[in-house]
Coordinates of C-alpha atoms and ligand atoms in Angstrom, one line a residue:
X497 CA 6.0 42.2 67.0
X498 CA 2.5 40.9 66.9
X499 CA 0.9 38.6 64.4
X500 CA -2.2 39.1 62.7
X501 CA -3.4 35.7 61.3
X502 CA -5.5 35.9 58.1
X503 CA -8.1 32.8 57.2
X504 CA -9.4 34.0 54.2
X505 CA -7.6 30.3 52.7
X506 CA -9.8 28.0 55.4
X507 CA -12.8 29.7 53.3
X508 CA -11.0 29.1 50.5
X509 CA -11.2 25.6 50.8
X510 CA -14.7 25.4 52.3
X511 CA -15.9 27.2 49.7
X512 CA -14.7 24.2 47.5
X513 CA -17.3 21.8 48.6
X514 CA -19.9 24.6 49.4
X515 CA -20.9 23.1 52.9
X516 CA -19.6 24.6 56.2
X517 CA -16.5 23.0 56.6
X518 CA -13.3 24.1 57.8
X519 CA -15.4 26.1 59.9
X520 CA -13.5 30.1 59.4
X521 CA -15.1 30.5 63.3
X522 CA -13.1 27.8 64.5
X523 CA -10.0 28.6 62.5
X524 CA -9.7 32.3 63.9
X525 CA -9.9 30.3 67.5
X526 CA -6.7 27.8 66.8
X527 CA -5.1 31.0 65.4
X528 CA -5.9 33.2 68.5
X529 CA -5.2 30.5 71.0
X530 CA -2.3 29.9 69.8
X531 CA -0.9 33.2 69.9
X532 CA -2.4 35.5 66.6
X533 CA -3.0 39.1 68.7
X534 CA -5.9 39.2 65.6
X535 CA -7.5 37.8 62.6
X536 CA -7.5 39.3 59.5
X537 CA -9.7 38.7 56.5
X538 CA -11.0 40.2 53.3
X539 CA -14.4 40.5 52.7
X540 CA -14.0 40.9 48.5
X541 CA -16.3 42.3 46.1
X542 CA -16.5 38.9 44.3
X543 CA -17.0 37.2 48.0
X544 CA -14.5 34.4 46.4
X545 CA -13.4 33.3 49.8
X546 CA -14.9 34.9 53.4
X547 CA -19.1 36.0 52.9
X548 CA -21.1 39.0 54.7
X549 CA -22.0 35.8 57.2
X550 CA -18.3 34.9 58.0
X551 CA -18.1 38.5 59.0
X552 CA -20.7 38.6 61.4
X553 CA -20.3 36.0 62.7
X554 CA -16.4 36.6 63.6
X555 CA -17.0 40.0 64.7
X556 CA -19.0 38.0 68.1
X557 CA -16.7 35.4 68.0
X558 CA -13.1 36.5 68.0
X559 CA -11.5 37.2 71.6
X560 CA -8.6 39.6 69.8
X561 CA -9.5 42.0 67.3
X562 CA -10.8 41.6 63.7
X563 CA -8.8 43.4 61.4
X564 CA -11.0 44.0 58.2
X565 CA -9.4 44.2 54.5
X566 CA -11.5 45.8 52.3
X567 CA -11.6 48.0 49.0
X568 CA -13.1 51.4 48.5
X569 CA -16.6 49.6 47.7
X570 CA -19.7 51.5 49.7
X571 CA -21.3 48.3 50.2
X572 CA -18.7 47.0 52.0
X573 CA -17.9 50.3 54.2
X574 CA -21.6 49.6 54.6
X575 CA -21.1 46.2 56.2
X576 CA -18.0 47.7 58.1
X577 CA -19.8 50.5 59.7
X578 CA -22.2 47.8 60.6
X579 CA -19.7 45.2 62.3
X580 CA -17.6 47.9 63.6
X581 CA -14.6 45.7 63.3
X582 CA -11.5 46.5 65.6
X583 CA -9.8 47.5 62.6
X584 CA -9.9 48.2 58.6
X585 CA -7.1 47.6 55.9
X586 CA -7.9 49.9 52.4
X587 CA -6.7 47.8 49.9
X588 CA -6.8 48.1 46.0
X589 CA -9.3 45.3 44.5
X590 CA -8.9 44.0 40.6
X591 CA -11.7 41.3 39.9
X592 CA -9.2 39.1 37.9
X593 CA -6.4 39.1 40.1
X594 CA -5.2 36.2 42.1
X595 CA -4.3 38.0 45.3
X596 CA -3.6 41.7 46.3
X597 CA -1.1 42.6 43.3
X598 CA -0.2 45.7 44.3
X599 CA -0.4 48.8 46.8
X600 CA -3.0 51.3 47.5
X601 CA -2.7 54.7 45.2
X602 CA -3.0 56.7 48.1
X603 CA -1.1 59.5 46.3
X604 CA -3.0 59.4 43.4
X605 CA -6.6 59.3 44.6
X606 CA -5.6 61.9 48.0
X607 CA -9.3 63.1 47.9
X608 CA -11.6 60.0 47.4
X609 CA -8.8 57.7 49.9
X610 CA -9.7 60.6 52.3
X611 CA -13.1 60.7 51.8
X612 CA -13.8 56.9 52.1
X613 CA -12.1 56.6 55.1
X614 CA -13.4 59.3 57.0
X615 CA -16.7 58.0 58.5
X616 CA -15.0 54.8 59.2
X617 CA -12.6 56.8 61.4
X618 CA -15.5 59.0 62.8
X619 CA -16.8 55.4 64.2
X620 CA -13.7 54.8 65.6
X621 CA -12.3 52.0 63.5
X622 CA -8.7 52.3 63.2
X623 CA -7.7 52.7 59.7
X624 CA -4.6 51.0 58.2
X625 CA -3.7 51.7 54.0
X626 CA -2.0 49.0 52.7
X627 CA 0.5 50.3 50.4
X628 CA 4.3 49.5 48.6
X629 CA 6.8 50.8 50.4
X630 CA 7.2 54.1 48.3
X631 CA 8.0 57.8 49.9
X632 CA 5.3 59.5 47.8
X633 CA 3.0 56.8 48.8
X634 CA 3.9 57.1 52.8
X635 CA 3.9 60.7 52.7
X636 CA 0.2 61.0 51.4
X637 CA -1.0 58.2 53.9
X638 CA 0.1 60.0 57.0
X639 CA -1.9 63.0 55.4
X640 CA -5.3 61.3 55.1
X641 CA -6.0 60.5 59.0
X642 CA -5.4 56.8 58.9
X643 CA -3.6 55.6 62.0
X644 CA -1.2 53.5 60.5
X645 CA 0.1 51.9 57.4
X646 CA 0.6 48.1 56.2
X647 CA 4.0 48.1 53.9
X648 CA 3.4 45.4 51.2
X649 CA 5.7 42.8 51.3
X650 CA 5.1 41.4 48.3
X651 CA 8.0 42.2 46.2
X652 CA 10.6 41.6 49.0
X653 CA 9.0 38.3 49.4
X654 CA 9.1 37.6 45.4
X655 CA 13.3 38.2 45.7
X656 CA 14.1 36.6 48.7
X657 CA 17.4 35.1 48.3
X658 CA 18.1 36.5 45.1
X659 CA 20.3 39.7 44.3
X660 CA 17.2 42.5 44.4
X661 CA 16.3 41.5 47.8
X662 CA 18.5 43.8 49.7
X663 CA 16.9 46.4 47.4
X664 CA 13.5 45.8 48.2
X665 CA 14.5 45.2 52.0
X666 CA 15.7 48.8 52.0
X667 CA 12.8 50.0 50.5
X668 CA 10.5 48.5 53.1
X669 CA 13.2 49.8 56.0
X670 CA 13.4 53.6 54.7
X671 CA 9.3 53.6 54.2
X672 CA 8.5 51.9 57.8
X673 CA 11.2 54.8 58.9
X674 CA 10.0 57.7 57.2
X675 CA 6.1 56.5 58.5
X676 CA 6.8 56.8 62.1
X677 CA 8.8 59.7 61.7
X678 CA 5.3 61.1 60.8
X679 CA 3.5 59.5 63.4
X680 CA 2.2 56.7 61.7
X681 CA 2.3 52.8 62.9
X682 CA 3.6 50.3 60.8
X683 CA 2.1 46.8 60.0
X684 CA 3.4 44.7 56.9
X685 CA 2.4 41.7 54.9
X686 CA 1.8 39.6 51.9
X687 CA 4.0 36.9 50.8
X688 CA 6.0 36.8 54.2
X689 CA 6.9 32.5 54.7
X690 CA 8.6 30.6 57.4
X691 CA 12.1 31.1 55.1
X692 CA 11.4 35.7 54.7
X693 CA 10.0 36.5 57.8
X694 CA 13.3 36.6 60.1
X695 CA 14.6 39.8 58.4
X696 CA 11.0 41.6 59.4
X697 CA 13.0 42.0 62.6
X698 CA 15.8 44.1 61.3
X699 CA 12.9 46.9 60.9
X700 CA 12.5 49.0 64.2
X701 CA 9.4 49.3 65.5
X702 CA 7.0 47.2 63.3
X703 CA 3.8 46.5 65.0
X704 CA 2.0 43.6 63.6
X705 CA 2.3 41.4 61.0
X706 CA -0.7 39.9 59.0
X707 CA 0.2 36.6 57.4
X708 CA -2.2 34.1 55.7
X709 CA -1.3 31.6 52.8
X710 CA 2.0 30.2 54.3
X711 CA 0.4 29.9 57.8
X712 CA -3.0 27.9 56.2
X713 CA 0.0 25.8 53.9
X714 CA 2.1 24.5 56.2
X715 CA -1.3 23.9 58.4
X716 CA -2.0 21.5 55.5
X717 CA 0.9 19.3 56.1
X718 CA 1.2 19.7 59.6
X719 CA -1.9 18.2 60.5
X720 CA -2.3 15.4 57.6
X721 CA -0.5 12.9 59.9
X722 CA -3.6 12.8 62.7
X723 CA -6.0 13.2 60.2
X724 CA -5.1 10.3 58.0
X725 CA -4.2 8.2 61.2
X726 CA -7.7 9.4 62.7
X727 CA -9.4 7.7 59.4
X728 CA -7.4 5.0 59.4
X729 CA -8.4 4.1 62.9
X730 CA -12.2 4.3 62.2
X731 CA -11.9 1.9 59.4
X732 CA -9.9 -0.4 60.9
Ligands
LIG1196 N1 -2.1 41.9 54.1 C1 -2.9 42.2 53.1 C2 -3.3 43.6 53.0 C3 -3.4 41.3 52.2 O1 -4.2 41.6 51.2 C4 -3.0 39.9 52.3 C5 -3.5 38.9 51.4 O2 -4.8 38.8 51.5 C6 -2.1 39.6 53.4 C7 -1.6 40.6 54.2 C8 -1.6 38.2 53.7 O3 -0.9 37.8 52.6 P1 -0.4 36.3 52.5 O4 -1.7 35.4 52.4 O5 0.5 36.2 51.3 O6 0.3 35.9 53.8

């Protein structure tokens, strides 16, 4: 299983101070040296975290593949036709929410899913719809063209270790199923932590998972130690 490593939370907290640091550039080079087969990141209408600059800047900097998460906004398929990223993820987009609430509609907007994606495909991006792990929802997806599928994970994540998570495990296990059966390829993500991620396993044939807030988290407290002891040694 591969791992897609999203830094949309080092811009996060650059964009705090406004200045250039963390750098997202060097970020996505820890993340690939270190073993992320690509770097994902979601250039959002309200550009609250990564900018059009991150963007072009990654796509001549990253050695793996940049896996681009965008809505159905034709200034950003603009940008993405542009940049010609390795990959796209069609996700839905609400201004007010905090992160990604929910799955793609793919079933309910066939025609205009379809449509967006098409030139995007025609200039060879690979084309993933990230959507809950639903049968209706799978079945339209592996009609529109896209190459593959990311199952949200958010609502297995939400129940981990209480009594619905076998429920929402299922879903995710039946959908990734029923996606290959019709020749799609299955990424997940979205809420999966050091504590969830194990059972990702126990689903055949999943190709890459994109991970973010857990990874930039625990990057927090891993690397406090030098950094205070750094300071402290220049003030000595
Ligand atoms: N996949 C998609 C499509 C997402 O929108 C996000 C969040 O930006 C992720 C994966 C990563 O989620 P998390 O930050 O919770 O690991």
């Amino acid at each position: 299983m591969l791992l897609g490593v999203n830094i949309d939370h080092i811009a996060t907290l650059r964009n705090a101070r406004g200045g250039i640091e963390p750098s997202v550039i060097k970020g996505a080079e820890i993340a690939e040296e270190n073993g992320a087969t690509s770097i994902t990141t979601h250039l959002r209408e309200d550009r609250r975290h990564i900018k059009d600059e991150d963007v072009y800047t990654l796509i001549n900097s990253i050695k793996t593949k940049l896996n681009l998460e965008m809505a159905m906004a034709d200034d950003i398929q603009k940008i993405a036709l542009d940049i010609k990223p390795h990959s796209i993820c069609l996700v839905p987009e609400k201004r007010q929410e905090i992160t990604t609430e929910g799955g793609l509609d793919v079933a309910g907007q066939f025609n205009k899913v379809t449509e967006f994606i098409k030139p995007l495909l025609d200039a060879g991006i690979i084309v993933s719809l990230f959507i809950d792990p639903d049968e209706e929802q799978v079945k339209a997806s592996a009609k529109t063209g896209a190459q593959f599928i990311e199952m949200h994970t958010g609502a297995y994540a939400e129940c981990f270790g209480y009594k619905e998570e076998e429920e929402e495990f299922q879903k995710l296990k039946k959908s990734a199923e029923l996606a290959q059966s019709l020749g799609l390829k299955v990424n997940a993500g979205h809420g999966l932590n050091y504590e969830n991620v194990h059972r990702m396993h126990e689903i055949e044939g999943l190709y890459e998972l994109n991970i973010g807030h857990s990874i930039i988290s625990r990057a927090v407290f891993t690397g406090l130690p030098e950094a205070v002891k750094k300071m402290k040694d220049l003030i000595k």
